[in-house]
Each structure stands twice: as C-alpha cells, then as structure tokens.
mmCIF file of C-alpha atoms in Angstrom:
data_model
loop_
_atom_site.group_PDB
_atom_site.id
_atom_site.type_symbol
_atom_site.label_atom_id
_atom_site.label_comp_id
_atom_site.label_asym_id
_atom_site.label_seq_id
_atom_site.Cartn_x
_atom_site.Cartn_y
_atom_site.Cartn_z
ATOM 1 C CA MET A 27 0.000 0.000 0.000
ATOM 2 C CA ASN A 28 1.320 3.423 -0.940
ATOM 3 C CA SER A 29 1.518 6.345 1.445
ATOM 4 C CA PRO A 30 -0.620 9.433 0.748
ATOM 5 C CA ALA A 31 2.566 11.360 -0.075
ATOM 6 C CA ALA A 32 3.624 8.691 -2.581
ATOM 7 C CA ASP A 33 0.176 8.748 -4.179
ATOM 8 C CA VAL A 34 0.259 12.563 -4.403
ATOM 9 C CA VAL A 35 3.718 12.572 -6.017
ATOM 10 C CA ARG A 36 2.717 9.811 -8.438
ATOM 11 C CA LEU A 37 -0.494 11.527 -9.532
ATOM 12 C CA LEU A 38 1.133 14.935 -9.902
ATOM 13 C CA THR A 39 4.004 13.440 -11.903
ATOM 14 C CA VAL A 40 1.644 11.539 -14.231
ATOM 15 C CA ARG A 41 -0.369 14.712 -14.780
ATOM 16 C CA GLY A 42 2.726 16.873 -15.275
ATOM 17 C CA GLU A 43 1.624 19.174 -12.454
ATOM 18 C CA THR A 44 3.468 20.748 -9.536
ATOM 19 C CA LEU A 45 2.883 21.370 -5.831
ATOM 20 C CA ALA A 46 3.871 24.069 -3.347
ATOM 21 C CA VAL A 47 3.298 23.871 0.417
ATOM 22 C CA ALA A 48 2.600 26.586 3.019
ATOM 23 C CA GLU A 49 2.973 25.460 6.606
ATOM 24 C CA SER A 50 2.451 26.957 10.016
ATOM 25 C CA LEU A 51 1.764 24.511 12.847
ATOM 26 C CA THR A 52 3.377 21.616 10.954
ATOM 27 C CA GLY A 53 6.673 23.515 10.712
ATOM 28 C CA GLY A 54 7.948 21.771 7.574
ATOM 29 C CA LEU A 55 6.601 18.279 8.230
ATOM 30 C CA VAL A 56 4.417 18.276 5.095
ATOM 31 C CA ALA A 57 7.367 19.180 2.875
ATOM 32 C CA ALA A 58 9.511 16.590 4.663
ATOM 33 C CA GLU A 59 6.880 13.898 4.084
ATOM 34 C CA ILE A 60 6.645 14.706 0.385
ATOM 35 C CA THR A 61 10.403 14.817 -0.126
ATOM 36 C CA THR A 62 10.887 11.349 1.382
ATOM 37 C CA ILE A 63 9.334 10.008 -1.845
ATOM 38 C CA PRO A 64 11.835 9.142 -4.585
ATOM 39 C CA GLY A 65 11.179 11.325 -7.627
ATOM 40 C CA ALA A 66 9.401 14.044 -5.638
ATOM 41 C CA SER A 67 11.519 16.669 -7.403
ATOM 42 C CA LYS A 68 9.475 16.066 -10.563
ATOM 43 C CA ALA A 69 6.394 17.513 -8.879
ATOM 44 C CA PHE A 70 7.433 19.383 -5.711
ATOM 45 C CA ARG A 71 8.335 23.063 -6.219
ATOM 46 C CA GLY A 72 9.060 23.944 -2.592
ATOM 47 C CA SER A 73 7.570 25.204 0.626
ATOM 48 C CA VAL A 74 7.218 28.212 2.887
ATOM 49 C CA THR A 75 7.121 27.669 6.632
ATOM 50 C CA ALA A 76 5.408 30.849 7.790
ATOM 51 C CA TYR A 77 5.263 30.145 11.507
ATOM 52 C CA ALA A 78 5.053 33.805 12.536
ATOM 53 C CA THR A 79 1.763 35.528 11.717
ATOM 54 C CA ASP A 80 3.409 38.506 9.983
ATOM 55 C CA LEU A 81 5.117 36.122 7.535
ATOM 56 C CA LYS A 82 1.745 34.802 6.429
ATOM 57 C CA HIS A 83 1.021 38.295 5.130
ATOM 58 C CA GLY A 84 4.529 39.177 3.947
ATOM 59 C CA LEU A 85 5.405 35.942 2.144
ATOM 60 C CA LEU A 86 2.031 34.398 1.327
ATOM 61 C CA ALA A 87 -0.097 37.511 0.730
ATOM 62 C CA VAL A 88 -2.661 36.620 3.388
ATOM 63 C CA ASP A 89 -4.871 39.677 3.936
ATOM 64 C CA ALA A 90 -3.531 41.744 6.839
ATOM 65 C CA ASP A 91 -7.031 42.822 7.915
ATOM 66 C CA LEU A 92 -8.131 39.178 8.028
ATOM 67 C CA LEU A 93 -5.140 38.288 10.211
ATOM 68 C CA ALA A 94 -5.817 41.274 12.492
ATOM 69 C CA ALA A 95 -9.505 40.420 12.847
ATOM 70 C CA HIS A 96 -9.324 36.617 13.179
ATOM 71 C CA GLY A 97 -5.715 35.674 13.855
ATOM 72 C CA ALA A 98 -3.748 33.030 12.003
ATOM 73 C CA VAL A 99 -5.977 30.100 12.990
ATOM 74 C CA ASP A 100 -8.828 30.599 10.562
ATOM 75 C CA ALA A 101 -10.324 28.868 7.524
ATOM 76 C CA GLN A 102 -9.888 31.907 5.253
ATOM 77 C CA VAL A 103 -6.267 32.256 6.347
ATOM 78 C CA ALA A 104 -5.626 28.624 5.372
ATOM 79 C CA ALA A 105 -7.272 29.181 1.979
ATOM 80 C CA GLN A 106 -5.242 32.319 1.349
ATOM 81 C CA MET A 107 -2.031 30.566 2.428
ATOM 82 C CA ALA A 108 -2.645 27.784 -0.115
ATOM 83 C CA ALA A 109 -3.428 30.274 -2.878
ATOM 84 C CA GLY A 110 -0.497 32.481 -1.884
ATOM 85 C CA VAL A 111 2.108 29.716 -1.909
ATOM 86 C CA ARG A 112 0.757 28.405 -5.194
ATOM 87 C CA LYS A 113 1.257 31.829 -6.760
ATOM 88 C CA ALA A 114 4.555 32.655 -5.008
ATOM 89 C CA LEU A 115 6.226 29.402 -6.022
ATOM 90 C CA GLY A 116 4.586 29.064 -9.426
ATOM 91 C CA ALA A 117 2.871 25.739 -8.788
ATOM 92 C CA ASP A 118 -0.279 24.154 -10.181
ATOM 93 C CA TRP A 119 -1.406 23.183 -6.674
ATOM 94 C CA GLY A 120 -0.925 24.778 -3.261
ATOM 95 C CA ILE A 121 -1.685 23.231 0.114
ATOM 96 C CA ALA A 122 -1.564 24.811 3.563
ATOM 97 C CA THR A 123 -1.763 24.025 7.267
ATOM 98 C CA THR A 124 -2.544 26.413 10.109
ATOM 99 C CA GLY A 125 -3.761 25.690 13.614
ATOM 100 C CA VAL A 126 -2.982 25.159 17.272
ATOM 101 C CA ALA A 127 -0.811 22.183 18.225
ATOM 102 C CA GLY A 128 -0.452 23.283 21.842
ATOM 103 C CA PRO A 129 0.322 23.345 24.585
ATOM 104 C CA ASP A 130 -1.630 26.621 24.865
ATOM 105 C CA PRO A 131 -4.626 28.036 22.967
ATOM 106 C CA GLN A 132 -3.883 30.631 20.258
ATOM 107 C CA ASP A 133 -5.962 33.419 18.739
ATOM 108 C CA GLY A 134 -8.900 32.373 20.901
ATOM 109 C CA GLN A 135 -8.826 28.857 19.458
ATOM 110 C CA PRO A 136 -8.385 25.726 21.593
ATOM 111 C CA VAL A 137 -5.568 23.249 21.144
ATOM 112 C CA GLY A 138 -6.408 20.841 18.319
ATOM 113 C CA THR A 139 -8.098 23.440 16.096
ATOM 114 C CA VAL A 140 -6.590 23.012 12.634
ATOM 115 C CA PHE A 141 -7.423 24.195 9.139
ATOM 116 C CA VAL A 142 -5.981 22.521 6.052
ATOM 117 C CA ALA A 143 -6.492 23.902 2.562
ATOM 118 C CA VAL A 144 -5.881 23.112 -1.081
ATOM 119 C CA ASP A 145 -5.857 25.504 -4.019
ATOM 120 C CA GLY A 146 -5.499 24.324 -7.576
ATOM 121 C CA PRO A 147 -6.576 24.365 -11.190
ATOM 122 C CA PHE A 148 -10.135 23.304 -10.430
ATOM 123 C CA GLY A 149 -12.441 22.699 -13.345
ATOM 124 C CA ALA A 150 -15.748 24.496 -13.757
ATOM 125 C CA ASP A 151 -17.634 21.424 -12.488
ATOM 126 C CA SER A 152 -15.414 20.699 -9.482
ATOM 127 C CA GLY A 153 -17.870 22.108 -6.960
ATOM 128 C CA SER A 154 -15.117 24.285 -5.543
ATOM 129 C CA ALA A 155 -15.985 27.815 -4.562
ATOM 130 C CA GLY A 156 -13.348 30.424 -5.236
ATOM 131 C CA GLY A 157 -10.662 28.043 -6.474
ATOM 132 C CA GLY A 158 -9.898 26.365 -3.160
ATOM 133 C CA LYS A 159 -11.151 24.028 -0.474
ATOM 134 C CA VAL A 160 -10.675 24.132 3.286
ATOM 135 C CA GLU A 161 -11.268 21.460 5.885
ATOM 136 C CA ALA A 162 -11.726 22.342 9.560
ATOM 137 C CA LEU A 163 -10.380 19.785 12.029
ATOM 138 C CA ARG A 164 -10.753 19.294 15.762
ATOM 139 C CA LEU A 165 -7.887 17.006 16.676
ATOM 140 C CA ASN A 166 -7.097 15.250 19.934
ATOM 141 C CA GLY A 167 -3.766 14.181 21.309
ATOM 142 C CA ASP A 168 -0.492 15.765 22.231
ATOM 143 C CA ARG A 169 1.420 18.292 20.153
ATOM 144 C CA ALA A 170 3.190 15.646 18.056
ATOM 145 C CA GLU A 171 -0.037 13.738 17.354
ATOM 146 C CA ILE A 172 -1.874 16.907 16.277
ATOM 147 C CA ARG A 173 0.960 17.847 13.924
ATOM 148 C CA ARG A 174 1.152 14.315 12.428
ATOM 149 C CA GLU A 175 -2.598 14.193 11.865
ATOM 150 C CA SER A 176 -2.483 17.655 10.265
ATOM 151 C CA VAL A 177 0.103 16.368 7.749
ATOM 152 C CA ARG A 178 -2.010 13.303 7.008
ATOM 153 C CA SER A 179 -5.158 15.409 6.633
ATOM 154 C CA VAL A 180 -3.742 17.989 4.219
ATOM 155 C CA LEU A 181 -2.263 15.251 2.017
ATOM 156 C CA ALA A 182 -5.586 13.384 2.096
ATOM 157 C CA LEU A 183 -7.456 16.554 1.082
ATOM 158 C CA LEU A 184 -5.100 17.091 -1.855
ATOM 159 C CA LEU A 185 -5.328 13.445 -2.836
ATOM 160 C CA THR A 186 -9.138 13.649 -2.828
ATOM 161 C CA GLU A 187 -8.969 16.631 -5.170
ATOM 162 C CA LEU A 188 -6.449 14.959 -7.479
ATOM 163 C CA VAL A 189 -8.399 11.699 -7.645
ATOM 164 C CA GLY A 190 -11.703 13.548 -8.054
ATOM 165 C CA GLU A 191 -10.379 15.622 -10.939
ATOM 166 C CA HIS A 192 -8.823 12.550 -12.544
ATOM 167 C CA ALA A 193 -12.063 10.586 -12.207
ATOM 168 C CA GLY A 194 -13.998 13.526 -13.622
ATOM 169 C CA ASN A 195 -11.708 13.618 -16.658
ATOM 170 C CA GLU A 196 -12.108 9.873 -17.179
ATOM 171 C CA ARG A 197 -15.897 10.203 -17.039
ATOM 172 C CA ALA A 198 -15.777 13.002 -19.623
ATOM 173 C CA GLN A 199 -13.548 10.940 -21.909
ATOM 174 C CA ASP A 200 -15.743 7.861 -21.492
ATOM 175 C CA THR A 201 -18.829 9.911 -22.358
ATOM 176 C CA GLU A 202 -17.141 11.226 -25.492
ATOM 177 C CA GLN A 203 -16.113 7.718 -26.536
ATOM 178 C CA ASN A 204 -19.650 6.427 -26.053
ATOM 179 C CA GLY A 205 -21.308 8.957 -28.337
ATOM 180 C CA GLY A 206 -21.882 11.630 -25.704
ATOM 181 C CA PHE A 207 -24.418 9.763 -23.585
#
C-alpha cells in the first residue's frame, strides 16, 4: 500500500503538475513527508514555513485585515495561504496548514483546532468555490499527534482533489467515446 505522499507525487508526476506547500503549525513536516518520496523533485516546487503571523502576510499575501480580525488560525487564512504559496512558487497546486498544536490556545482557538487547505486548477464542475477548499479539524492528542494528523489530513485533502479531478476527466472521456451519452 502506498503512502498518501507517494500517491500525491505519483499523480502529480503523471499529470505533469506541480505542488507548493505553506505550513504553520506543521513547521515543515508536510514538505519533509513529500520529499521522502523518490522522484518528488518532478512535482514538488518547494515550501514556505510561515510560523510567525506577519510572515503569512509578507510571504504568502494573506490579507492583513483578516489576520488582524481573526488571527492566524482561521479557515480563510488557510485558503489564502494555499493560494499564496501556489502563486509565489509558481505551482499548479498549493496546500496549507494552520492551527494550534499546543500546549496553549492561540488566537482564541483551543488546542487541536486546525485548518488545512488546497488551491489548484479546479475545473468548472469541481464544486469548488473560489478556487480552493478548506477542511476544519478538531484534533485530539499531544502536540506531536496533532501535527502528524495535520500532515495526514492535508495530504488526504489534496489526494481527494487529485483523484476527483482525474475521475472527472475519465468520465468526460468515457462519455465522449460512447457517443456523448
């Protein structure tokens, strides 16, 4: 059985697409997971670990007013991080993690509050609003467990999008081959 990171690298490579990663609470763990896969350089552009809130604005173009109003642990912040890293690093896909791994709450959010996001070249029929998708998580466990599960979750979200788009393309091709029915 392949790992989610291996599946992501394989699918991106087959499609000729690239990935960029923006991380906060995971501190580089997503990029590390991806780069353990042989051949990752064919699809992985790079990552930005924007741990400090001001870097989310300065490096990833997250709206400063949004950060001031809601803090860094927010669904819109995650979405903007994914879109920002995608643009900054010139990738087809961007993924992001932001949240609270502990030991203390942050920005009024309890430990275990995590947002993961994906931004990519979504088709018109993808069901995606605004070019990206965000998943809100409430994770249990210690700091290490929350960070590990955040890595797994963001890769799973990307994998779902990649498989969904691939399946959608296959359905369209099958329909064309069968006379458009």
